[in-house]
């Protein structure tokens, strides 16, 4: 994988890795050894009709409920693609840590991490590339649109799990709460950098918080930031930023979280 520069040596506008690398190499950030785990959701589409895999053309499947982590030919559509992608990522040396069927049929997720600093963006970027190649072989289209189907269907996100050394050590829960407070103060800036079309997904329904509202909670899927029960119980650990859209740039999101929680002084 390469990053790209103009003939004059400037990073091209879409090379977001350049700035991210600056943030991650900052001594204060490096000392905190930031870990990331990114949950990449995506939707598999039938090539000629741009309609989800397994859905009747021009029609809809049964309502959401039995598809999340589902098995069986009437619930899981495209598992051959998902498994091939998982194996290809393992073979490529990507730290892929899981896959699952998602809430909307034809929608899936894979997780990359834990990864340290800039490598989270690198690994997710290559994992997406491999997914595009596998779907191409299968004659299926992969969509990273945050809300591919209007109506009572879940959108697609890229939940970003995050911790620093201080958060993982004794007394880390207080560090987590301070970090979440800082994220709340920069909510608008983060939302504007968290993916295109995210306003169609962050409605306050379908396991999301409303785009204009910042809130956090323990084990709460309807929050902007979710803290796990284990983290609360143990008084240390990590938290999950549930706001990023599935089409987010991982370099932008991971570096922005580090910058806000470690470097930014409100």
Coordinates of C-alpha atoms in Angstrom, one line a residue:
X1 CA 0.0 0.0 0.0
X2 CA 1.2 3.5 -0.9
X3 CA 0.3 7.0 0.0
X4 CA 0.3 9.5 -2.8
X5 CA 1.9 12.9 -3.2
X6 CA 1.9 15.7 -5.8
X7 CA 5.0 16.2 -8.1
X8 CA 5.9 19.0 -5.6
X9 CA 6.0 16.6 -2.7
X10 CA 2.8 17.7 -1.0
X11 CA 0.3 15.0 0.1
X12 CA -2.6 14.9 -2.4
X13 CA -6.0 16.1 -0.9
X14 CA -7.3 12.5 -0.3
X15 CA -4.1 11.4 1.4
X16 CA -5.4 11.7 5.0
X17 CA -2.7 9.3 6.2
X18 CA -0.1 12.2 6.1
X19 CA -1.7 14.2 8.9
X20 CA -2.7 11.1 10.9
X21 CA 0.9 10.0 11.0
X22 CA 1.9 13.4 12.4
X23 CA -0.6 13.0 15.2
X24 CA 0.4 9.4 16.0
X25 CA 4.1 10.3 16.0
X26 CA 3.5 13.1 18.5
X27 CA 5.4 12.1 21.7
X28 CA 2.4 12.5 24.0
X29 CA 0.2 10.3 21.7
X30 CA 3.0 7.7 21.2
X31 CA 3.5 7.5 25.0
X32 CA -0.2 6.6 25.4
X33 CA 0.0 3.6 22.9
X34 CA -3.5 4.1 21.5
X35 CA -5.3 0.9 20.6
X36 CA -8.1 0.7 18.1
X37 CA -10.6 -1.9 17.1
X38 CA -12.8 -0.9 14.1
X39 CA -16.1 -2.7 13.3
X40 CA -16.6 -2.3 9.6
X41 CA -20.1 -2.8 8.4
X42 CA -21.0 -3.1 4.7
X43 CA -23.9 -4.2 2.5
X44 CA -23.7 -6.7 -0.4
X45 CA -25.7 -5.7 -3.4
X46 CA -26.9 -7.6 -6.5
X47 CA -24.9 -6.2 -9.3
X48 CA -27.5 -5.2 -11.9
X49 CA -30.3 -4.0 -9.7
X50 CA -28.4 -2.4 -6.7
X51 CA -30.6 -4.2 -4.3
X52 CA -29.3 -6.2 -1.3
X53 CA -28.2 -9.8 -1.8
X54 CA -30.9 -12.3 -0.8
X55 CA -33.7 -9.7 -1.2
X56 CA -36.4 -10.4 -3.8
X57 CA -36.0 -8.1 -6.7
X58 CA -38.5 -5.2 -6.3
X59 CA -39.6 -6.6 -2.9
X60 CA -38.5 -6.9 0.7
X61 CA -37.6 -9.8 3.0
X62 CA -39.2 -10.4 6.4
X63 CA -38.6 -7.7 9.1
X64 CA -35.3 -7.4 11.0
X65 CA -34.8 -9.7 14.0
X66 CA -33.6 -13.1 12.9
X67 CA -30.7 -11.9 10.7
X68 CA -28.2 -10.5 13.2
X69 CA -25.5 -13.2 13.7
X70 CA -28.0 -15.5 11.9
X71 CA -27.4 -18.8 10.2
X72 CA -29.3 -20.6 7.5
X73 CA -30.0 -20.0 3.8
X74 CA -33.1 -18.0 4.6
X75 CA -31.2 -15.6 6.9
X76 CA -27.5 -15.4 5.9
X77 CA -26.9 -14.1 2.4
X78 CA -23.4 -14.1 1.0
X79 CA -21.5 -16.0 3.7
X80 CA -19.1 -17.5 1.1
X81 CA -17.9 -14.0 0.3
X82 CA -17.6 -13.1 4.0
X83 CA -15.6 -16.3 4.8
X84 CA -13.3 -15.9 1.8
X85 CA -12.6 -12.3 2.8
X86 CA -11.8 -13.4 6.4
X87 CA -9.4 -16.1 5.2
X88 CA -7.7 -13.7 2.7
X89 CA -7.2 -11.1 5.4
X90 CA -5.6 -13.7 7.7
X91 CA -3.4 -14.8 4.8
X92 CA -2.4 -11.2 4.2
X93 CA -1.4 -10.7 7.8
X94 CA -4.2 -8.3 8.7
X95 CA -5.2 -8.5 12.4
X96 CA -8.8 -9.3 11.5
X97 CA -10.6 -10.5 14.7
X98 CA -14.1 -11.5 13.7
X99 CA -17.0 -11.4 11.3
X100 CA -20.8 -11.5 11.8
X101 CA -24.0 -11.1 10.0
X102 CA -25.7 -7.8 10.7
X103 CA -29.2 -6.6 11.6
X104 CA -30.3 -5.9 8.1
X105 CA -30.2 -9.0 5.8
X106 CA -27.4 -8.8 3.2
X107 CA -25.4 -6.6 5.6
X108 CA -22.3 -7.9 7.3
X109 CA -19.4 -6.7 9.5
X110 CA -15.8 -7.5 10.0
X111 CA -13.6 -6.3 12.8
X112 CA -10.0 -5.2 12.5
X113 CA -7.8 -4.9 15.7
X114 CA -6.6 -4.4 18.2
X115 CA -4.2 -2.3 16.3
X116 CA -1.8 0.5 17.5
X117 CA -1.9 4.0 16.2
X118 CA -1.6 4.5 12.4
X119 CA -1.6 0.7 11.7
X120 CA -5.4 0.7 12.5
X121 CA -6.0 2.8 9.4
X122 CA -3.6 0.8 7.3
X123 CA -5.1 -2.5 8.2
X124 CA -8.7 -1.4 7.6
X125 CA -7.8 0.2 4.3
X126 CA -6.2 -3.0 3.0
X127 CA -9.0 -5.1 4.4
X128 CA -11.5 -3.0 2.4
X129 CA -9.5 -3.4 -0.7
X130 CA -9.4 -7.2 -0.3
X131 CA -13.2 -7.1 0.2
X132 CA -13.7 -5.2 -3.0
X133 CA -11.5 -7.8 -4.8
X134 CA -13.4 -10.8 -3.4
X135 CA -16.8 -9.3 -4.2
X136 CA -15.6 -8.6 -7.7
X137 CA -14.8 -12.3 -8.2
X138 CA -18.2 -13.2 -6.9
X139 CA -20.0 -10.7 -9.2
X140 CA -21.4 -8.9 -6.2
X141 CA -21.1 -5.1 -5.4
X142 CA -20.1 -4.0 -1.9
X143 CA -21.6 -0.8 -0.6
X144 CA -20.2 1.3 2.3
X145 CA -23.1 3.7 2.2
X146 CA -24.3 4.5 5.7
X147 CA -28.0 4.0 4.9
X148 CA -28.3 1.9 1.7
X149 CA -32.0 1.2 2.2
X150 CA -34.5 3.8 3.4
X151 CA -37.1 3.0 6.0
X152 CA -37.2 0.6 8.9
X153 CA -33.7 -1.0 8.2
X154 CA -30.5 -0.5 10.1
X155 CA -27.8 1.7 8.6
X156 CA -24.1 0.8 8.4
X157 CA -21.4 2.2 10.6
X158 CA -17.8 1.8 11.6
X159 CA -17.9 1.7 15.4
X160 CA -14.4 2.6 16.6
X161 CA -13.3 1.1 19.9
X162 CA -10.5 3.0 21.6
X163 CA -8.2 3.0 24.6
X164 CA -5.0 4.5 25.8
X165 CA -2.4 3.1 28.2
X166 CA -3.9 5.3 31.0
X167 CA -7.4 4.0 30.3
X168 CA -6.2 0.4 30.4
X169 CA -4.3 0.9 33.8
X170 CA -5.8 1.1 37.3
X171 CA -8.0 4.2 37.6
X172 CA -8.6 4.2 33.9
X173 CA -12.3 4.7 34.2
X174 CA -11.8 8.3 35.3
X175 CA -9.5 8.9 32.3
X176 CA -12.2 7.4 30.1
X177 CA -14.9 9.8 31.5
X178 CA -12.6 12.8 31.0
X179 CA -11.9 11.7 27.4
X180 CA -15.6 11.3 26.7
X181 CA -16.3 14.8 28.1
X182 CA -13.7 16.2 25.7
X183 CA -15.3 14.3 22.7
X184 CA -18.7 15.8 23.7
X185 CA -17.2 19.3 23.5
X186 CA -16.1 18.7 19.9
X187 CA -19.1 16.7 18.8
X188 CA -19.9 18.9 15.7
X189 CA -16.3 18.8 14.5
X190 CA -16.2 15.0 14.8
X191 CA -19.5 14.5 13.1
X192 CA -18.4 16.6 10.1
X193 CA -15.4 14.3 9.7
X194 CA -17.1 11.0 10.4
X195 CA -18.4 10.1 6.9
X196 CA -20.7 11.3 4.2
X197 CA -24.4 10.8 4.4
X198 CA -24.2 10.0 8.1
X199 CA -27.3 12.2 8.8
X200 CA -29.4 9.5 7.1
X201 CA -28.1 7.0 9.6
X202 CA -27.8 8.9 12.9
X203 CA -31.5 9.4 13.5
X204 CA -31.9 8.3 17.1
X205 CA -33.5 5.0 15.8
X206 CA -32.0 1.7 14.8
X207 CA -29.3 1.6 17.5
X208 CA -28.0 5.1 16.9
X209 CA -28.0 8.4 18.8
X210 CA -29.4 11.5 17.0
X211 CA -26.7 13.3 15.0
X212 CA -27.3 16.6 16.9
X213 CA -27.2 15.0 20.3
X214 CA -24.1 13.8 22.2
X215 CA -24.6 11.3 25.0
X216 CA -22.8 8.3 26.5
X217 CA -23.8 5.4 28.6
X218 CA -22.8 1.9 29.8
X219 CA -24.0 -0.9 27.5
X220 CA -26.2 1.6 25.6
X221 CA -26.5 1.0 21.9
X222 CA -28.5 4.2 21.5
X223 CA -25.6 6.4 22.7
X224 CA -22.9 8.3 20.8
X225 CA -20.3 6.7 23.0
X226 CA -20.8 3.3 24.6
X227 CA -18.8 2.0 27.6
X228 CA -18.8 -1.8 28.1
X229 CA -20.1 -3.3 31.4
X230 CA -16.7 -5.0 31.9
X231 CA -14.9 -1.6 31.7
X232 CA -17.3 -0.1 34.3
X233 CA -16.9 -3.1 36.6
X234 CA -13.1 -3.3 36.4
X235 CA -12.7 0.5 36.5
X236 CA -10.5 0.4 33.4
X237 CA -10.6 -0.6 29.8
X238 CA -11.9 1.0 26.6
X239 CA -14.9 2.7 25.0
X240 CA -16.7 2.7 21.7
X241 CA -17.4 5.7 19.5
X242 CA -20.6 4.6 17.7
X243 CA -20.8 7.7 15.5
X244 CA -18.5 7.0 12.5
X245 CA -20.3 6.0 9.3
X246 CA -19.3 2.9 7.3
X247 CA -17.7 5.1 4.6
X248 CA -15.5 7.0 7.1
X249 CA -11.8 7.5 6.5
X250 CA -10.1 5.5 9.2
X251 CA -7.0 7.8 9.2
X252 CA -9.2 10.8 9.9
X253 CA -11.3 9.1 12.6
X254 CA -8.6 7.3 14.5
X255 CA -6.2 10.4 14.6
X256 CA -9.0 12.8 15.5
X257 CA -10.0 10.7 18.5
X258 CA -6.4 10.6 19.6
X259 CA -6.0 14.3 19.0
X260 CA -9.2 15.3 20.9
X261 CA -8.6 12.9 23.9
X262 CA -4.8 13.3 24.3
X263 CA -3.6 16.5 22.8
X264 CA -6.5 18.9 22.8
X265 CA -6.7 21.2 25.8
X266 CA -10.2 22.7 26.1

